[in-house]
Amino acid sequence: MSAQAPANLVVMAHAVQGALAPSAAELLGLARRLAGQGPAAIKAVLVGQGLEAAAREMAGLGLAEVILLEGPGLAAYSGPAWVQALTPVLEALAPAWVLVPHDSQGQDYAPVLSLSLDAACLGPVEGLEDMDGGPAFLCPGQGGKALYVQRPLTAGAVISVLPGAFPASEAKGPAAPLTRLTIATQTPGLRHLGETEGHGQSRELVQAQRVLAVGRGLGKRENLAQAQELAACLDACLAGSRPLCDLGWLGYDQQVGQTGATVTPRLYLACGISGARQHTLGMRGSGFIVAINHDPQAPIHDLADLSVVADLPSFLREMLEACRAKT
Amino acid sequence: MKILVCLKQVPEPESHLQWLEDGGVAPVPGARFQMGSLDAQALEWALTLAQDHQGISVEAVCAGPARAAAVLERARGMGAAQACHILTPEGAGPPALTLATWLAAWAGPRAYDLILTGGMSQDAMRGQVGPLLAGLLGLNWATLAVDMRLTDQGRLHLEREVEAGRRQALELDLPALVTVQSSPREPRYPSLSGLLKAKASPPQVVEATGLPPRAPQVAALGARRPQRRRAGRALNGTLAQQAQELCAILRQRGLL
Ligand SMILES: Cc1cc2nc3c(=O)[nH]c(=O)nc-3n(C[C@H](O)[C@H](O)[C@H](O)COP(=O)(O)OP(=O)(O)OC[C@H]3O[C@@H](n4cnc5c(N)ncnc54)[C@H](O)[C@@H]3O)c2cc1C
């Protein structure tokens, strides 16, 4: 059951509105760690229109080759078109491990791509472990309370990787050759109708120095008033996890996480939030993190500088008093 | 028009885990289980489409051990007309590809117009089964839908949520598979009459062991406890003392 990295490692470099996503350099960092164990050529693949600048940026990061797949059918993202475009190109590099960012695109196409390459689909990965026979991948499960250890059994594998999980590769190198391929894709049953801003994110939240974020552990809507009062007392911006926005207790522009805002305040108070990766992705860079959660096993404690294991509504009451007493 | 909703039974989110001697992890004995929350949202979408249009029937399928029958009973109670239970052996959940292969064996010959499922389960958290099932059945697909409706031309108009809350609008010809992201829509409660109907006609049971096998492509080598990323000192004392200490620490650090 050998899982040495194969001769080819491919990094899928995604772009957000034309610019290279931070995940591209992170996946490259992971690829370098994997390649460290054997002689592997690392190549990057980009898909889309108008990405020449992003591809050239990638080419400067010390790769063997950068391949840019273009075509009128690839202007907007769709899973079926990407799998069509990627399959022949990746087949030619086989056997390979293909690293895909586990973002809204990667989680969409990686499984189907793995089928069309007859490769394993593994992920989302947030860590590596060295074991007998090479690296094994750690994938969060059970709400983040456990990490599953996995390894592909096939020569080829499509491996999705959580954004933010690995440090970005900082190495630069001579510009890698850039190969541009124009690919005709046909997805007759699918029409793009454009992209919109959606709910966006609150400016005030993104710029806040102090954020008080509430999650489902708040229990009842009535308890929201207390959280608001405490936020005011701490001069903090009120934010929350996705479920509270779904419930309508907060606006979606107050959501922190993968599908909300990414914040890096000096202080982040996570109140009744479990610490799912989709949430922590948006706040893990905060200066000082305080977790308040009655479950000592909640994964948010792993990220915290300070933990309070307590019933949230009761603790909010005490905090309000303590905060008022000395101001 | 026929809609199939794929449902998974998962441990209640706050259930505790036990670390097994073989290096694996499982919910503690006596843990309670429920319908996956995004799967419940997928079922709610299917039932809404069926309410808004004539001639749509909603069926549910769940692959899981004997206890998972409860999920199908709830689905019938909520309004699914029929249910199939793909009965799997007890123990660790199967790999995503195995699950998708079983679901494809059920769905393939039945030619559903639309297959819906949750974007990710709360226990395995892979988000792979939906797209894999689409791939196995050769269907068009889209993931993480937060809004959908049928157009007058019989297509599915949907919006999927992408990074930073942006939304991508798509139109899919049917048949297609769509996975669902959470949205403000609360899944309905089962009705008493629905639950009585479910009790009177239990789901069709298909033994997973009788379905065509699929060699695993991913080795499961156990589980680890996540490591602490930061100091994570825990405060002690009464709640009032902890609150005072927290305020003091925040002041000390110039955060208050
Ligand atoms: C593609 C995708 C994108 C997503 N994007 C985001 C995102 O951007 N942001 C986001 O937040 N989520 C996002 N999610 C959802 C995410 O996976 C989690 O479901 C969500 O973050 C959980 O929110 P929560 O922590 O409030 O709730 P839960 O996970 O239910 O946690 C509640 C916590 O409160 C604690 N608690 C309960 N009662 C009390 C009490 N009385 N006192 C103290 N503590 C208590 C519990 O122990 C638990 O840890 C996304 C999901 C998907 C699939």
CSV table of C-alpha atoms in Angstrom, one decimal, chain A residues 51-327:
chain,number,residue,atom,x,y,z
A,51,LEU,CA,-6.3,34.6,-16.7
A,52,GLU,CA,-3.1,35.2,-18.5
A,53,ALA,CA,-1.8,37.6,-15.8
A,54,ALA,CA,-2.7,35.1,-13.1
A,55,ALA,CA,-1.0,32.3,-15.0
A,56,ARG,CA,2.2,34.4,-15.4
A,57,GLU,CA,2.1,35.1,-11.7
A,58,MET,CA,1.9,31.3,-11.0
A,59,ALA,CA,4.7,30.7,-13.5
A,60,GLY,CA,7.0,32.8,-11.4
A,61,LEU,CA,6.7,30.5,-8.3
A,62,GLY,CA,9.2,27.9,-9.4
A,63,LEU,CA,7.1,25.3,-11.2
A,64,ALA,CA,7.9,22.8,-14.0
A,65,GLU,CA,5.1,24.1,-16.2
A,66,VAL,CA,1.9,26.2,-16.1
A,67,ILE,CA,-1.0,25.1,-18.3
A,68,LEU,CA,-3.8,27.6,-19.0
A,69,LEU,CA,-7.0,26.1,-20.4
A,70,GLU,CA,-9.1,28.6,-22.3
A,71,GLY,CA,-12.2,28.5,-24.3
A,72,PRO,CA,-15.5,30.3,-24.7
A,73,GLY,CA,-17.3,27.7,-22.7
A,74,LEU,CA,-14.9,28.3,-19.7
A,75,ALA,CA,-15.6,32.0,-19.2
A,76,ALA,CA,-17.9,31.3,-16.2
A,77,TYR,CA,-17.4,28.4,-13.8
A,78,SER,CA,-19.4,25.2,-14.3
A,79,GLY,CA,-18.4,21.8,-13.0
A,80,PRO,CA,-19.4,19.9,-16.2
A,81,ALA,CA,-17.4,22.2,-18.5
A,82,TRP,CA,-14.3,22.1,-16.2
A,83,VAL,CA,-14.4,18.3,-16.0
A,84,GLN,CA,-14.6,18.1,-19.8
A,85,ALA,CA,-11.7,20.5,-20.2
A,86,LEU,CA,-9.5,19.0,-17.5
A,87,THR,CA,-9.9,15.3,-18.2
A,88,PRO,CA,-7.7,14.9,-21.4
A,89,VAL,CA,-5.1,17.3,-20.1
A,90,LEU,CA,-4.7,15.5,-16.7
A,91,GLU,CA,-4.9,12.1,-18.4
A,92,ALA,CA,-1.8,13.0,-20.3
A,93,LEU,CA,0.0,13.7,-17.1
A,94,ALA,CA,-1.0,10.4,-15.4
A,95,PRO,CA,-0.5,9.0,-13.0
A,96,ALA,CA,-0.7,12.2,-10.9
A,97,TRP,CA,-2.0,13.6,-7.7
A,98,VAL,CA,-4.1,16.6,-8.5
A,99,LEU,CA,-4.5,19.1,-5.6
A,100,VAL,CA,-7.7,21.0,-5.8
A,101,PRO,CA,-8.7,23.9,-3.4
A,102,HIS,CA,-11.8,22.8,-1.5
A,103,ASP,CA,-13.7,26.1,-2.4
A,104,SER,CA,-17.0,26.5,-4.0
A,105,GLN,CA,-15.6,25.3,-7.3
A,106,GLY,CA,-13.2,22.6,-6.1
A,107,GLN,CA,-15.8,20.8,-4.0
A,108,ASP,CA,-18.1,21.0,-7.0
A,109,TYR,CA,-15.8,19.4,-9.7
A,110,ALA,CA,-13.2,17.3,-7.8
A,111,PRO,CA,-15.5,14.3,-7.2
A,112,VAL,CA,-16.6,14.1,-10.8
A,113,LEU,CA,-13.1,14.7,-12.1
A,114,SER,CA,-11.9,11.8,-10.0
A,115,LEU,CA,-14.4,9.5,-11.7
A,116,SER,CA,-13.4,10.6,-15.2
A,117,LEU,CA,-9.7,10.0,-14.4
A,118,ASP,CA,-10.5,6.8,-12.6
A,119,ALA,CA,-8.6,8.2,-9.6
A,120,ALA,CA,-9.4,8.3,-5.9
A,121,CYS,CA,-11.2,11.3,-4.5
A,122,LEU,CA,-9.9,12.3,-1.2
A,123,GLY,CA,-10.5,15.3,1.1
A,124,PRO,CA,-10.9,17.9,2.2
A,125,VAL,CA,-7.4,17.8,3.7
A,126,GLU,CA,-6.2,20.0,6.5
A,127,GLY,CA,-3.1,18.2,7.6
A,128,LEU,CA,-0.4,15.7,6.7
A,129,GLU,CA,1.0,12.9,8.7
A,130,ASP,CA,4.1,10.9,8.0
A,131,MET,CA,3.4,7.2,8.2
A,132,ASP,CA,5.1,4.0,7.1
A,133,GLY,CA,5.0,4.1,3.3
A,134,GLY,CA,4.7,7.8,2.9
A,135,PRO,CA,2.3,10.7,3.7
A,136,ALA,CA,-1.2,10.3,4.9
A,137,PHE,CA,-3.8,13.0,4.8
A,138,LEU,CA,-5.9,14.3,7.7
A,139,CYS,CA,-9.5,15.3,6.9
A,140,PRO,CA,-11.9,16.9,9.4
A,141,GLY,CA,-15.0,15.0,10.4
A,142,GLN,CA,-17.7,14.9,13.1
A,143,GLY,CA,-18.1,18.7,13.1
A,144,GLY,CA,-14.3,19.1,13.4
A,145,LYS,CA,-14.0,17.0,16.5
A,146,ALA,CA,-12.0,14.3,14.7
A,147,LEU,CA,-9.5,14.1,11.9
A,148,TYR,CA,-9.8,11.1,9.6
A,149,VAL,CA,-6.5,9.6,8.3
A,150,GLN,CA,-6.7,8.7,4.7
A,151,ARG,CA,-4.5,7.7,1.8
A,152,PRO,CA,-5.3,7.0,-1.9
A,153,LEU,CA,-5.2,3.3,-2.9
A,154,THR,CA,-5.0,4.1,-6.6
A,155,ALA,CA,-2.0,5.5,-8.5
A,156,GLY,CA,-3.9,8.7,-9.4
A,157,ALA,CA,-5.8,10.8,-6.9
A,158,VAL,CA,-7.8,14.0,-6.8
A,159,ILE,CA,-7.2,15.6,-3.4
A,160,SER,CA,-9.2,18.5,-2.2
A,161,VAL,CA,-7.4,20.8,0.3
A,162,LEU,CA,-9.1,23.3,2.7
A,163,PRO,CA,-8.1,26.9,1.9
A,164,GLY,CA,-6.0,28.3,4.7
A,165,ALA,CA,-4.8,25.0,6.0
A,166,PHE,CA,-1.3,25.0,4.7
A,167,PRO,CA,1.2,27.9,4.6
A,168,ALA,CA,1.7,29.5,1.2
A,169,SER,CA,4.9,28.6,-0.7
A,170,GLU,CA,7.1,31.7,-0.8
A,171,ALA,CA,9.7,30.3,-3.2
A,172,LYS,CA,10.2,32.1,-6.5
A,173,GLY,CA,11.9,30.7,-9.5
A,174,PRO,CA,12.7,31.3,-13.1
A,175,ALA,CA,9.5,31.8,-15.1
A,176,ALA,CA,8.1,28.3,-15.9
A,177,PRO,CA,7.0,27.6,-19.5
A,178,LEU,CA,3.4,28.7,-20.0
A,179,THR,CA,1.3,26.4,-22.2
A,180,ARG,CA,-2.0,27.9,-23.5
A,181,LEU,CA,-4.6,25.4,-24.7
A,182,THR,CA,-7.9,26.4,-26.3
A,183,ILE,CA,-10.5,23.8,-25.5
A,184,ALA,CA,-13.9,23.5,-26.9
A,185,THR,CA,-16.4,22.4,-24.3
A,186,GLN,CA,-20.0,21.5,-24.8
A,187,THR,CA,-22.5,21.5,-22.0
A,188,PRO,CA,-25.8,21.7,-23.8
A,189,GLY,CA,-28.1,21.4,-20.7
A,190,LEU,CA,-26.5,24.2,-18.7
A,191,ARG,CA,-26.8,27.9,-19.1
A,192,HIS,CA,-25.0,30.6,-17.1
A,193,LEU,CA,-27.1,33.6,-16.0
A,194,GLY,CA,-24.4,35.6,-14.4
A,195,GLU,CA,-23.0,36.3,-11.0
A,196,THR,CA,-24.1,38.8,-8.4
A,197,GLU,CA,-22.7,40.4,-5.3
A,198,GLY,CA,-25.2,38.4,-3.2
A,199,HIS,CA,-25.4,39.5,0.4
A,200,GLY,CA,-21.9,40.9,0.4
A,201,GLN,CA,-20.2,41.6,3.7
A,202,SER,CA,-20.4,44.5,6.1
A,203,ARG,CA,-17.5,47.0,5.8
A,204,GLU,CA,-17.8,47.8,9.5
A,205,LEU,CA,-17.3,44.1,10.3
A,206,VAL,CA,-14.3,43.6,8.0
A,207,GLN,CA,-12.6,46.6,9.6
A,208,ALA,CA,-13.5,46.0,13.2
A,209,GLN,CA,-10.8,45.7,15.9
A,210,ARG,CA,-13.1,43.8,18.2
A,211,VAL,CA,-15.7,41.2,17.0
A,212,LEU,CA,-18.2,39.5,19.2
A,213,ALA,CA,-19.6,36.5,17.2
A,214,VAL,CA,-22.6,34.4,18.3
A,215,GLY,CA,-23.5,30.9,17.2
A,216,ARG,CA,-26.3,28.4,17.8
A,217,GLY,CA,-25.2,28.1,21.4
A,218,LEU,CA,-27.0,31.4,21.9
A,219,GLY,CA,-30.1,29.2,22.2
A,220,LYS,CA,-33.0,31.6,21.9
A,221,ARG,CA,-33.6,34.8,20.0
A,222,GLU,CA,-34.3,36.6,23.2
A,223,ASN,CA,-30.6,36.2,24.2
A,224,LEU,CA,-29.5,38.2,21.2
A,225,ALA,CA,-30.3,41.5,23.1
A,226,GLN,CA,-27.7,40.5,25.7
A,227,ALA,CA,-25.1,39.8,23.1
A,228,GLN,CA,-25.8,43.1,21.5
A,229,GLU,CA,-25.4,44.9,24.8
A,230,LEU,CA,-22.2,43.2,25.6
A,231,ALA,CA,-20.9,44.0,22.1
A,232,ALA,CA,-21.7,47.7,22.7
A,233,CYS,CA,-20.0,47.5,26.1
A,234,LEU,CA,-16.9,46.1,24.6
A,235,ASP,CA,-17.1,48.4,21.6
A,236,ALA,CA,-17.2,45.3,19.4
A,237,CYS,CA,-18.9,44.6,16.2
A,238,LEU,CA,-21.6,41.9,16.4
A,239,ALA,CA,-21.3,39.0,14.0
A,240,GLY,CA,-22.3,35.4,13.8
A,241,SER,CA,-22.2,31.9,12.3
A,242,ARG,CA,-24.2,31.0,9.3
A,243,PRO,CA,-27.0,29.2,11.2
A,244,LEU,CA,-27.9,32.5,13.0
A,245,CYS,CA,-28.1,34.3,9.6
A,246,ASP,CA,-30.2,31.5,8.2
A,247,LEU,CA,-32.5,31.9,11.2
A,248,GLY,CA,-32.8,35.6,10.4
A,249,TRP,CA,-31.4,36.7,13.8
A,250,LEU,CA,-28.5,38.4,12.0
A,251,GLY,CA,-28.2,39.7,8.5
A,252,TYR,CA,-26.1,37.6,6.1
A,253,ASP,CA,-23.6,40.5,5.9
A,254,GLN,CA,-22.8,39.8,9.5
A,255,GLN,CA,-21.7,36.2,8.8
A,256,VAL,CA,-18.1,35.2,9.3
A,257,GLY,CA,-16.6,32.3,7.4
A,258,GLN,CA,-16.1,30.8,4.0
A,259,THR,CA,-19.4,32.2,2.6
A,260,GLY,CA,-19.3,35.3,4.7
A,261,ALA,CA,-16.6,37.8,5.8
A,262,THR,CA,-13.0,37.1,6.6
A,263,VAL,CA,-12.0,39.1,9.6
A,264,THR,CA,-8.8,39.6,11.5
A,265,PRO,CA,-9.7,41.8,14.5
A,266,ARG,CA,-7.4,42.2,17.5
A,267,LEU,CA,-10.1,40.4,19.6
A,268,TYR,CA,-12.5,37.7,18.5
A,269,LEU,CA,-15.0,36.4,21.0
A,270,ALA,CA,-16.6,33.2,19.7
A,271,CYS,CA,-19.8,32.7,21.7
A,272,GLY,CA,-21.6,29.4,21.3
A,273,ILE,CA,-19.8,28.6,18.1
A,274,SER,CA,-18.6,25.0,17.5
A,275,GLY,CA,-15.6,25.9,15.3
A,276,ALA,CA,-16.6,24.2,12.0
A,277,ARG,CA,-13.8,24.8,9.4
A,278,GLN,CA,-16.2,26.8,7.2
A,279,HIS,CA,-16.5,29.3,10.1
A,280,THR,CA,-12.9,29.3,11.4
A,281,LEU,CA,-11.6,30.0,7.9
A,282,GLY,CA,-13.0,33.5,8.3
A,283,MET,CA,-11.6,34.2,11.8
A,284,ARG,CA,-8.5,32.1,12.4
A,285,GLY,CA,-6.2,35.0,11.7
A,286,SER,CA,-7.6,37.1,14.6
A,287,GLY,CA,-5.2,38.5,17.2
A,288,PHE,CA,-6.6,37.2,20.5
A,289,ILE,CA,-9.4,34.5,20.3
A,290,VAL,CA,-11.7,33.8,23.3
A,291,ALA,CA,-14.0,30.7,23.0
A,292,ILE,CA,-17.1,30.5,25.1
A,293,ASN,CA,-18.7,27.1,24.8
A,294,HIS,CA,-20.2,24.7,27.3
A,295,ASP,CA,-18.8,21.7,25.5
A,296,PRO,CA,-15.1,21.3,26.3
A,297,GLN,CA,-14.7,19.0,23.2
A,298,ALA,CA,-15.9,21.8,20.8
A,299,PRO,CA,-13.2,22.3,18.2
A,300,ILE,CA,-13.3,26.1,18.6
A,301,HIS,CA,-11.2,25.6,21.9
A,302,ASP,CA,-8.3,24.3,19.8
A,303,LEU,CA,-8.1,27.7,18.1
A,304,ALA,CA,-8.6,29.8,21.3
A,305,ASP,CA,-6.1,31.7,23.3
A,306,LEU,CA,-8.5,31.6,26.2
A,307,SER,CA,-11.4,29.2,26.8
A,308,VAL,CA,-14.5,29.6,28.9
A,309,VAL,CA,-16.4,26.4,29.4
A,310,ALA,CA,-19.8,27.7,30.5
A,311,ASP,CA,-23.4,28.2,29.6
A,312,LEU,CA,-23.4,31.1,27.2
A,313,PRO,CA,-26.5,33.0,28.3
A,314,SER,CA,-25.4,32.9,32.0
A,315,PHE,CA,-21.9,33.9,31.1
A,316,LEU,CA,-23.1,36.8,28.9
A,317,ARG,CA,-25.0,38.1,32.0
A,318,GLU,CA,-21.9,37.9,34.2
A,319,MET,CA,-19.7,39.5,31.5
A,320,LEU,CA,-22.1,42.4,31.2
A,321,GLU,CA,-21.9,43.0,34.9
A,322,ALA,CA,-18.1,42.7,35.0
A,323,CYS,CA,-17.7,44.9,32.0
A,324,ARG,CA,-20.0,47.6,33.4
A,325,ALA,CA,-18.5,47.5,36.9
A,326,LYS,CA,-15.1,48.8,35.9
A,327,THR,CA,-15.9,51.2,33.1
